[in-house]
PDB file of N, CA and C in Angstrom:
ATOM      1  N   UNK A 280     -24.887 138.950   5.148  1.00 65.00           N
ATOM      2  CA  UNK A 280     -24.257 138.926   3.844  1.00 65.00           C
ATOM      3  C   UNK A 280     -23.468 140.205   3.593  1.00 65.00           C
ATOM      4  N   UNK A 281     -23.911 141.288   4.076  1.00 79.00           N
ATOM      5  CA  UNK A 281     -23.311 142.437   4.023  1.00 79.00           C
ATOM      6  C   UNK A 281     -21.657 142.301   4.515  1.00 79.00           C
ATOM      7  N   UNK A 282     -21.853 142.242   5.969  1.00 77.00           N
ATOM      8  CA  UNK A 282     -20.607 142.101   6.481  1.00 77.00           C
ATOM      9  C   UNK A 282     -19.666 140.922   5.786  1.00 77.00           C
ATOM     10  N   UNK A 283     -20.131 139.909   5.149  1.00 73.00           N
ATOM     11  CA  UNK A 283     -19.109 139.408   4.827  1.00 73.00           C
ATOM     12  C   UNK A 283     -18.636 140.102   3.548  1.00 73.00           C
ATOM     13  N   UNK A 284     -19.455 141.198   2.760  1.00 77.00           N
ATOM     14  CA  UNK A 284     -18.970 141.710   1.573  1.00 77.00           C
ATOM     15  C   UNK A 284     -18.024 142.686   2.027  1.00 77.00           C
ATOM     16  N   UNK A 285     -18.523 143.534   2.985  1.00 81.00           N
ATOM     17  CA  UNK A 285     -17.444 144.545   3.668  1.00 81.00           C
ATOM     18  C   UNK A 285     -16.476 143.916   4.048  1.00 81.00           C
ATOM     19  N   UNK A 286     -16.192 142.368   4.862  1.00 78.00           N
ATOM     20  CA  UNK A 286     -14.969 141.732   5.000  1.00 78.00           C
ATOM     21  C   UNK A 286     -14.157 141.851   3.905  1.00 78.00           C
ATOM     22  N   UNK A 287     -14.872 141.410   3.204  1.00 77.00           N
ATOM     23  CA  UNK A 287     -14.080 141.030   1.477  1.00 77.00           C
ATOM     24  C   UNK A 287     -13.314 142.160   1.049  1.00 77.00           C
ATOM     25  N   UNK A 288     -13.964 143.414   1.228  1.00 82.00           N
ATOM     26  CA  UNK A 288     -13.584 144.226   0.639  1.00 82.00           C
ATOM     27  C   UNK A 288     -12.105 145.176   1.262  1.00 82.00           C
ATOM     28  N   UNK A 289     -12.657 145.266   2.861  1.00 83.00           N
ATOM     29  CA  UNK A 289     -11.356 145.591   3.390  1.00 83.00           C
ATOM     30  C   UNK A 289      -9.982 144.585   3.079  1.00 83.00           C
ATOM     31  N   UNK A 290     -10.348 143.185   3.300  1.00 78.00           N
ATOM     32  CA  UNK A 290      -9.672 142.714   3.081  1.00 78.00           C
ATOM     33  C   UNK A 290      -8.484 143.424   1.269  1.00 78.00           C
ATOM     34  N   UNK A 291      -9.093 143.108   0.764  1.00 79.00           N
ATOM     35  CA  UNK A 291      -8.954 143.613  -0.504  1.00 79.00           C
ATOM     36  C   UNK A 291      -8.119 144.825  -0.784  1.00 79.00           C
ATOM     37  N   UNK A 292      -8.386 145.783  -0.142  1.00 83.00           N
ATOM     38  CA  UNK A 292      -7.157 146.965   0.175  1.00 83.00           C
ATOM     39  C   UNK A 292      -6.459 146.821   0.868  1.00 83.00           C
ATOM     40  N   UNK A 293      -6.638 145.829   2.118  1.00 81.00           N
ATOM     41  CA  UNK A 293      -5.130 145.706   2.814  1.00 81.00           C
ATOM     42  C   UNK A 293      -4.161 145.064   1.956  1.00 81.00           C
ATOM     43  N   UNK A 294      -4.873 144.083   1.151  1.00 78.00           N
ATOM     44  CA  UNK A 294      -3.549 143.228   0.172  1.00 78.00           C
ATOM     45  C   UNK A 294      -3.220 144.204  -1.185  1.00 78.00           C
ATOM     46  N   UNK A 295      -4.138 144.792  -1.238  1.00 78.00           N
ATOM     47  CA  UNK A 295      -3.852 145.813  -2.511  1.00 78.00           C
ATOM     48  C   UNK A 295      -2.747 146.999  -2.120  1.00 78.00           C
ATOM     49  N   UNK A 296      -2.876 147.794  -0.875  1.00 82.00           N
ATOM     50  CA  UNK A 296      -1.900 148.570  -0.149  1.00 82.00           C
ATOM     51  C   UNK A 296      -0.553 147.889   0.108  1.00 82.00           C
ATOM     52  N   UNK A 297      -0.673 146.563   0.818  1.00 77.00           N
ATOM     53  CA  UNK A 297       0.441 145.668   0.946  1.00 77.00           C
ATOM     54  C   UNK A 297       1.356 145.852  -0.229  1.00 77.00           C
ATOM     55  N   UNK A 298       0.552 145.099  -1.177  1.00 75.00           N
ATOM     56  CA  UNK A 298       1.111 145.177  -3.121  1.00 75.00           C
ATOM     57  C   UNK A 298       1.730 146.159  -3.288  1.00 75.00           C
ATOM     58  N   UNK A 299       0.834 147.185  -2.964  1.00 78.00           N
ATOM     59  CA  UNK A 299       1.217 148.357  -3.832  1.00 78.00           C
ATOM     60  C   UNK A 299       2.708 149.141  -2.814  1.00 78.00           C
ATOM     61  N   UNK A 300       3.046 148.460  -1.888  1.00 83.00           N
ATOM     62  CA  UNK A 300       4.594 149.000  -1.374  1.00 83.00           C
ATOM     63  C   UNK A 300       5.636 148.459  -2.307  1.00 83.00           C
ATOM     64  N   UNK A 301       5.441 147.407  -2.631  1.00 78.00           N
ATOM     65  CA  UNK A 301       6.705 146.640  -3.156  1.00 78.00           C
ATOM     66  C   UNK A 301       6.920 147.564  -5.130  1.00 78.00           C
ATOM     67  N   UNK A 302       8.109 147.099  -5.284  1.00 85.00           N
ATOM     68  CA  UNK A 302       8.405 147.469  -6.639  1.00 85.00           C
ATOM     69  C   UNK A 302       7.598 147.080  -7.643  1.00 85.00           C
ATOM     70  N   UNK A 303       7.157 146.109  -7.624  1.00 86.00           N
ATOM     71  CA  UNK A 303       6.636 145.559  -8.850  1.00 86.00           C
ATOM     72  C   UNK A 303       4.650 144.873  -7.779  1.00 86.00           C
ATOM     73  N   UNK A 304       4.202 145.876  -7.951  1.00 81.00           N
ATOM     74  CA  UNK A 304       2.790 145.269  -7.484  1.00 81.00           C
ATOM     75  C   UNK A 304       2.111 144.740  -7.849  1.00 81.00           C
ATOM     76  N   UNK A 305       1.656 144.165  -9.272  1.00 82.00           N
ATOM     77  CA  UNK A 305       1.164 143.740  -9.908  1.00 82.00           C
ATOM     78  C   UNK A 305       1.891 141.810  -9.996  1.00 82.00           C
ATOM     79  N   UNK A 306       3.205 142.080 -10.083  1.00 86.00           N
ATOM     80  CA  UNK A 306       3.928 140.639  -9.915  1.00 86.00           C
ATOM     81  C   UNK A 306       3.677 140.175  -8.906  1.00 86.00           C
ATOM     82  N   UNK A 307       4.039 140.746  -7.630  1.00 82.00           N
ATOM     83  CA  UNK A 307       3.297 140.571  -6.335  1.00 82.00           C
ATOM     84  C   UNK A 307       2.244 140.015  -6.039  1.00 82.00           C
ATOM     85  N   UNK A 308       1.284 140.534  -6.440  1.00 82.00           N
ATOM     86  CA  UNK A 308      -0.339 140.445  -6.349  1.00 82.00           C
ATOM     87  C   UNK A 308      -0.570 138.835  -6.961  1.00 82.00           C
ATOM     88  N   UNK A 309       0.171 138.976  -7.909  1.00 87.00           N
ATOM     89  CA  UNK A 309      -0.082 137.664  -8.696  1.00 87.00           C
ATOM     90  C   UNK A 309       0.543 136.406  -8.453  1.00 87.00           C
ATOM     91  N   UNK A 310       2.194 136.579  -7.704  1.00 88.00           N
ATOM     92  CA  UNK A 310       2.563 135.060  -6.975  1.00 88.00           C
ATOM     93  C   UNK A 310       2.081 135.133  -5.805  1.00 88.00           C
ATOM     94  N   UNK A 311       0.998 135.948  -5.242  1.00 86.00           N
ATOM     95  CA  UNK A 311       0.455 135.476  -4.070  1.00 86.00           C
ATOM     96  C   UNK A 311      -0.899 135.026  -4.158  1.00 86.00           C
ATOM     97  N   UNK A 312      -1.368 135.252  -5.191  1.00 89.00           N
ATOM     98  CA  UNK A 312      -2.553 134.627  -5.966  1.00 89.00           C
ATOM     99  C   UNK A 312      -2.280 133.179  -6.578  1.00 89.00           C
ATOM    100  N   UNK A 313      -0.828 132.965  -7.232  1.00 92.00           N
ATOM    101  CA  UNK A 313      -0.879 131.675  -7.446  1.00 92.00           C
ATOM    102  C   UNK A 313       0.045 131.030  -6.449  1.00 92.00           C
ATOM    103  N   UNK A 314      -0.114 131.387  -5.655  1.00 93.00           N
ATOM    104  CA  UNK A 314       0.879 130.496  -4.237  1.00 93.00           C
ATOM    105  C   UNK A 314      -0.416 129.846  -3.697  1.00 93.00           C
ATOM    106  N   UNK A 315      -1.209 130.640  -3.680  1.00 92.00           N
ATOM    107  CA  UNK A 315      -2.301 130.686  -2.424  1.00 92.00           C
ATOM    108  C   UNK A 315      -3.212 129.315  -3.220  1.00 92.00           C
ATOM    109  N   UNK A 316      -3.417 129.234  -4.838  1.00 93.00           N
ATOM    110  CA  UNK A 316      -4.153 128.281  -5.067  1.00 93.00           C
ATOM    111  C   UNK A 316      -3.434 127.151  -5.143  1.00 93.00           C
ATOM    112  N   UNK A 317      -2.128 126.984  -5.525  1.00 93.00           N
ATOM    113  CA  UNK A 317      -1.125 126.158  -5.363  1.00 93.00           C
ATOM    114  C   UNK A 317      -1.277 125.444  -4.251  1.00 93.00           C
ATOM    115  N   UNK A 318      -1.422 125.823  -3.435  1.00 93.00           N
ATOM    116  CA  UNK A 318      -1.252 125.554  -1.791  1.00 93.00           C
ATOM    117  C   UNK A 318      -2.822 125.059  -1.370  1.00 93.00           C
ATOM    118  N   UNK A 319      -4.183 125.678  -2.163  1.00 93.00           N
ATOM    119  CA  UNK A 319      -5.260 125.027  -2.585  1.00 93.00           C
ATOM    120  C   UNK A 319      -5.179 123.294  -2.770  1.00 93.00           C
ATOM    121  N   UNK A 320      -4.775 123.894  -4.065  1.00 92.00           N
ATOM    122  CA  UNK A 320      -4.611 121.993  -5.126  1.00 92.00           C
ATOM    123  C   UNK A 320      -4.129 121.765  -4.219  1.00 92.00           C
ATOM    124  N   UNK A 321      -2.305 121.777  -3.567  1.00 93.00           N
ATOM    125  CA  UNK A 321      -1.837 120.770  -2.935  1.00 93.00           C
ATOM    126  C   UNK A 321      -2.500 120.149  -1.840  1.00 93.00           C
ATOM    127  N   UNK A 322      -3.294 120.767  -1.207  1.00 93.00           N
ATOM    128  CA  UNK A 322      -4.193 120.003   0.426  1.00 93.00           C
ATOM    129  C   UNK A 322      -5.138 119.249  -0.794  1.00 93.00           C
ATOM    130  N   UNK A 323      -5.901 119.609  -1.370  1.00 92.00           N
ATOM    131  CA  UNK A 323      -6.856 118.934  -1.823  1.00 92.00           C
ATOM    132  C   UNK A 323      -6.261 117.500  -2.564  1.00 92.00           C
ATOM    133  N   UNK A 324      -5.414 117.402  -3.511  1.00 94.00           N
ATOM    134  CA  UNK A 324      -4.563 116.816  -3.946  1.00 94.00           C
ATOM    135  C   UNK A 324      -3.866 115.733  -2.986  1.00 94.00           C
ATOM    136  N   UNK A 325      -3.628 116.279  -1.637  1.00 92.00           N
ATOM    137  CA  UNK A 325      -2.866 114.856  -0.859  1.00 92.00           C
ATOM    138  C   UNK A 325      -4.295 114.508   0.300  1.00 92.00           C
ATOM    139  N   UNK A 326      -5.327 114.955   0.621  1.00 92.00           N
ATOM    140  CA  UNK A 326      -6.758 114.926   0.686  1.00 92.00           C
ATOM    141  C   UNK A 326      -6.531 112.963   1.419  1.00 92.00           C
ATOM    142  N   UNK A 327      -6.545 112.153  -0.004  1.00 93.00           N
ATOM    143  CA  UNK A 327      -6.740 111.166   0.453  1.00 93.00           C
ATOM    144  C   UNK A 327      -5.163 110.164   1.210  1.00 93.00           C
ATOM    145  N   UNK A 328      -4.113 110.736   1.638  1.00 94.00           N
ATOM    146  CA  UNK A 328      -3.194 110.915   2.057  1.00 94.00           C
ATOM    147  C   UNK A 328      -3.108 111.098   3.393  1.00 94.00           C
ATOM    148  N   UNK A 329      -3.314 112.456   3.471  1.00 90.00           N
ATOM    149  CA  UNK A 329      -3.508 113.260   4.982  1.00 90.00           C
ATOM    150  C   UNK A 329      -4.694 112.639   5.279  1.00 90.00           C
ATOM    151  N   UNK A 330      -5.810 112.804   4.671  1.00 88.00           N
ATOM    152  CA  UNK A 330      -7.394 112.953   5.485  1.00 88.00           C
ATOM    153  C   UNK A 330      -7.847 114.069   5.723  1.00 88.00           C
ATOM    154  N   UNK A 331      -6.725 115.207   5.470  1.00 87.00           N
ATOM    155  CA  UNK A 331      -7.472 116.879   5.286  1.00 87.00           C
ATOM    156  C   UNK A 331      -7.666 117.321   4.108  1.00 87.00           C
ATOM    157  N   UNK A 332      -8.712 118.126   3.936  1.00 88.00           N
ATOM    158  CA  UNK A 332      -9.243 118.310   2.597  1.00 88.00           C
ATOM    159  C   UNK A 332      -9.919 119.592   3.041  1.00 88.00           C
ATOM    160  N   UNK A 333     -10.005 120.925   2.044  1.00 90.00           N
ATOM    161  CA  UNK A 333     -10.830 122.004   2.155  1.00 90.00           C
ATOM    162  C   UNK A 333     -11.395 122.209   1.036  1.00 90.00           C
ATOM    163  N   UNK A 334     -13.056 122.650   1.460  1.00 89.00           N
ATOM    164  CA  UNK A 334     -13.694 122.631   0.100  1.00 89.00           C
ATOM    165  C   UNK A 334     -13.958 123.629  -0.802  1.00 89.00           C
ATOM    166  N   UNK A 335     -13.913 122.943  -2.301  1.00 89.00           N
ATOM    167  CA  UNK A 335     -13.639 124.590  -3.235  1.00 89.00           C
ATOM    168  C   UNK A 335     -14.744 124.985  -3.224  1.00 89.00           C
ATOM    169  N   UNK A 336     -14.908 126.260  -2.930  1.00 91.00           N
ATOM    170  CA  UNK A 336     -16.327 126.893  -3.263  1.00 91.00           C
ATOM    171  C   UNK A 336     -15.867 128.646  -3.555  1.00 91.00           C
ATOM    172  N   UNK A 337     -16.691 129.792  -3.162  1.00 89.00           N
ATOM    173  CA  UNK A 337     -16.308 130.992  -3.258  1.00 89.00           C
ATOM    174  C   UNK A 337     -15.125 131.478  -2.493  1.00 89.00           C
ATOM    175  N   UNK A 338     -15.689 130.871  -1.153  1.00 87.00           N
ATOM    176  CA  UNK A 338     -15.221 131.810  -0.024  1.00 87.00           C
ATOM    177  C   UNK A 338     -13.552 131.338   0.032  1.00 87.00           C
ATOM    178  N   UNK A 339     -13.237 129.504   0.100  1.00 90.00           N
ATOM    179  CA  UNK A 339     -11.787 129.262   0.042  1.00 90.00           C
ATOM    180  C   UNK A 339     -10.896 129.545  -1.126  1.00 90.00           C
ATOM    181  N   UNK A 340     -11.889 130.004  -2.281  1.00 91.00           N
ATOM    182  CA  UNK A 340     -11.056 130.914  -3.478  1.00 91.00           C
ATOM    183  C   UNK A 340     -10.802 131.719  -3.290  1.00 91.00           C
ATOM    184  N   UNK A 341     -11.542 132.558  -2.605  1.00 88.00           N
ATOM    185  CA  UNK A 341     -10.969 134.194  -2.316  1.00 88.00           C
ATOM    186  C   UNK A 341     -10.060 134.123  -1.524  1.00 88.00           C
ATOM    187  N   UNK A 342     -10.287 133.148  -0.475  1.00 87.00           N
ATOM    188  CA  UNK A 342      -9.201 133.275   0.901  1.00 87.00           C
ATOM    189  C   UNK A 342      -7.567 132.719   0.180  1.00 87.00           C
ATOM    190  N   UNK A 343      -8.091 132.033  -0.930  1.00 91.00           N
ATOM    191  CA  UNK A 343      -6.653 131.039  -1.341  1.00 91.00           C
ATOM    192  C   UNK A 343      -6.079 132.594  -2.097  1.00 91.00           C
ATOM    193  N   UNK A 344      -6.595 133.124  -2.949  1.00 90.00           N
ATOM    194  CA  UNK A 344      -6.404 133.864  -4.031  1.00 90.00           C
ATOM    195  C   UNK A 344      -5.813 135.789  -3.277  1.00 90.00           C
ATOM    196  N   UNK A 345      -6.641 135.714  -2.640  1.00 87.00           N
ATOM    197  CA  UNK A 345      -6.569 137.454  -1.924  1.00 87.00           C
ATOM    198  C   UNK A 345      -5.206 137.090  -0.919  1.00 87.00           C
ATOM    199  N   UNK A 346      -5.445 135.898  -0.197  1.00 86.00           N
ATOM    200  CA  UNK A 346      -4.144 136.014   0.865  1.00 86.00           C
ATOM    201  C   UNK A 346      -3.089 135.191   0.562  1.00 86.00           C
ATOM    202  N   UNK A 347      -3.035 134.155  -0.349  1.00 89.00           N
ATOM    203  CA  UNK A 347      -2.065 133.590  -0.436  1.00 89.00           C
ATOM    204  C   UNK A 347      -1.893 131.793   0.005  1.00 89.00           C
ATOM    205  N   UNK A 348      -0.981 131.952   0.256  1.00 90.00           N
ATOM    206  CA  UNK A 348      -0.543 130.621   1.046  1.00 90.00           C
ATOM    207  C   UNK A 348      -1.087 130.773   2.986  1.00 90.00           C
ATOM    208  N   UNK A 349      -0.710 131.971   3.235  1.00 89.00           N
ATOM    209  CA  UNK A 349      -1.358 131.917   4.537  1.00 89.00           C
ATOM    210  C   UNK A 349      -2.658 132.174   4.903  1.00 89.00           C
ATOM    211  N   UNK A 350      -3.362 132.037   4.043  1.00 89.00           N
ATOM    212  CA  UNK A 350      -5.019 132.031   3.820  1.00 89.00           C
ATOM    213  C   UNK A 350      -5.198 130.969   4.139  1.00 89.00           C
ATOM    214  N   UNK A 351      -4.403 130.124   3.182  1.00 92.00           N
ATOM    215  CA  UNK A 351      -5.069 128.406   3.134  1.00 92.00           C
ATOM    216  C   UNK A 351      -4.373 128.039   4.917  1.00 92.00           C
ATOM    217  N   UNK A 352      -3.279 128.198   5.127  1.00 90.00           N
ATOM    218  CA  UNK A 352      -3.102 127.452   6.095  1.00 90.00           C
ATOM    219  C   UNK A 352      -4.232 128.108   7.553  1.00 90.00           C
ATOM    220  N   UNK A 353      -4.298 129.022   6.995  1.00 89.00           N
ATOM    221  CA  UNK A 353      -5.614 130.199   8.427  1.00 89.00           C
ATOM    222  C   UNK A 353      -7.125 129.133   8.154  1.00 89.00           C
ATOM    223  N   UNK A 354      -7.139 128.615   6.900  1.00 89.00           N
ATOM    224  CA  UNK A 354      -8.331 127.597   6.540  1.00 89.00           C
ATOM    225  C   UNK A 354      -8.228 126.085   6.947  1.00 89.00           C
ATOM    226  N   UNK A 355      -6.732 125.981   6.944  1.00 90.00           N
ATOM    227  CA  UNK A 355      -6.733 124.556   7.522  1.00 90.00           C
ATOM    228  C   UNK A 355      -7.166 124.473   9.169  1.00 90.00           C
ATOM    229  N   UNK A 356      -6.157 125.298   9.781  1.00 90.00           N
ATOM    230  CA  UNK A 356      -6.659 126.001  11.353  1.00 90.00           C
ATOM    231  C   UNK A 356      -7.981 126.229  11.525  1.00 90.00           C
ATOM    232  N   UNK A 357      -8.415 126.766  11.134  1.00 88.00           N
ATOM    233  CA  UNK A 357      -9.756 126.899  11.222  1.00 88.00           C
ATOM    234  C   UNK A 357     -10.610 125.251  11.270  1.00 88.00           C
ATOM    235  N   UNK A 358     -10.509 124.813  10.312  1.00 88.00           N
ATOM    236  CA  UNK A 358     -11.130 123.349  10.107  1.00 88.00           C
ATOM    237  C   UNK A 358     -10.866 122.387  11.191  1.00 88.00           C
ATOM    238  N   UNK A 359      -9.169 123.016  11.407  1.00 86.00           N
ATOM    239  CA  UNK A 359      -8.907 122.046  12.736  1.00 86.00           C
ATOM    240  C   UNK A 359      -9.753 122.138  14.015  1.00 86.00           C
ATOM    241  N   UNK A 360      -9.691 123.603  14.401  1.00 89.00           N
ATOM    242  CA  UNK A 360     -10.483 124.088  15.192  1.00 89.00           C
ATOM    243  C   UNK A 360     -11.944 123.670  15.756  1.00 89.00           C
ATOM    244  N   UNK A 361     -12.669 124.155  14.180  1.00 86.00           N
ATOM    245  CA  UNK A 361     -14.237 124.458  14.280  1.00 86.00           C
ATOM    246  C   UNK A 361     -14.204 123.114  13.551  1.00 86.00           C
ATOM    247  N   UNK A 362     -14.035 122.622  12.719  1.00 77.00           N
ATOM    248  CA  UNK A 362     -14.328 121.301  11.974  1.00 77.00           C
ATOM    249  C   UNK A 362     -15.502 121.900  11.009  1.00 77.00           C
ATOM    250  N   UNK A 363     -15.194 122.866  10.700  1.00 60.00           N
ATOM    251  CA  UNK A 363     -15.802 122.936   9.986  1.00 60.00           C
ATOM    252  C   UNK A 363     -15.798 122.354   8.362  1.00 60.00           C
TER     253      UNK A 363
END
């Protein structure tokens, strides 16, 4: 449990450092926060469509929310992968 909090957390300053290059970091921070759940809903949303679906819980919020849009698709890969 640890290590995944220390994941979390590095994670967390790399996107916060990332942010914080651009002009406006805070705007930043935030269309990649709502890209990332956007991109959430939409898999879940075409779910019975595709047949892929990822499930909401903590961990694909953070991943949707901290990284973006390429979180979710690193989650779809993954699922493809591991099936999980």
């Amino acid at each position: 449990m640890t290590a995944l909090a220390l994941g979390a957390a590095v994670l967390l300053v790399a996107v916060g450092m990332a942010a914080g290059r651009s002009r406006r970091p805070l705007r930043t921070a935030l269309s990649a926060a709502l890209t990332g759940m956007g991109a959430l809903g939409a898999v879940n949303l075409l779910a019975p469509v595709t047949g892929v679906s990822l499930a909401l819980n903590w961990a694909t919020s953070f991943m949707a929310v901290v990284l973006g849009a390429p979180g979710v698709i690193t989650l779809l890969l993954l699922d493809l992968l591991l099936g999980l």
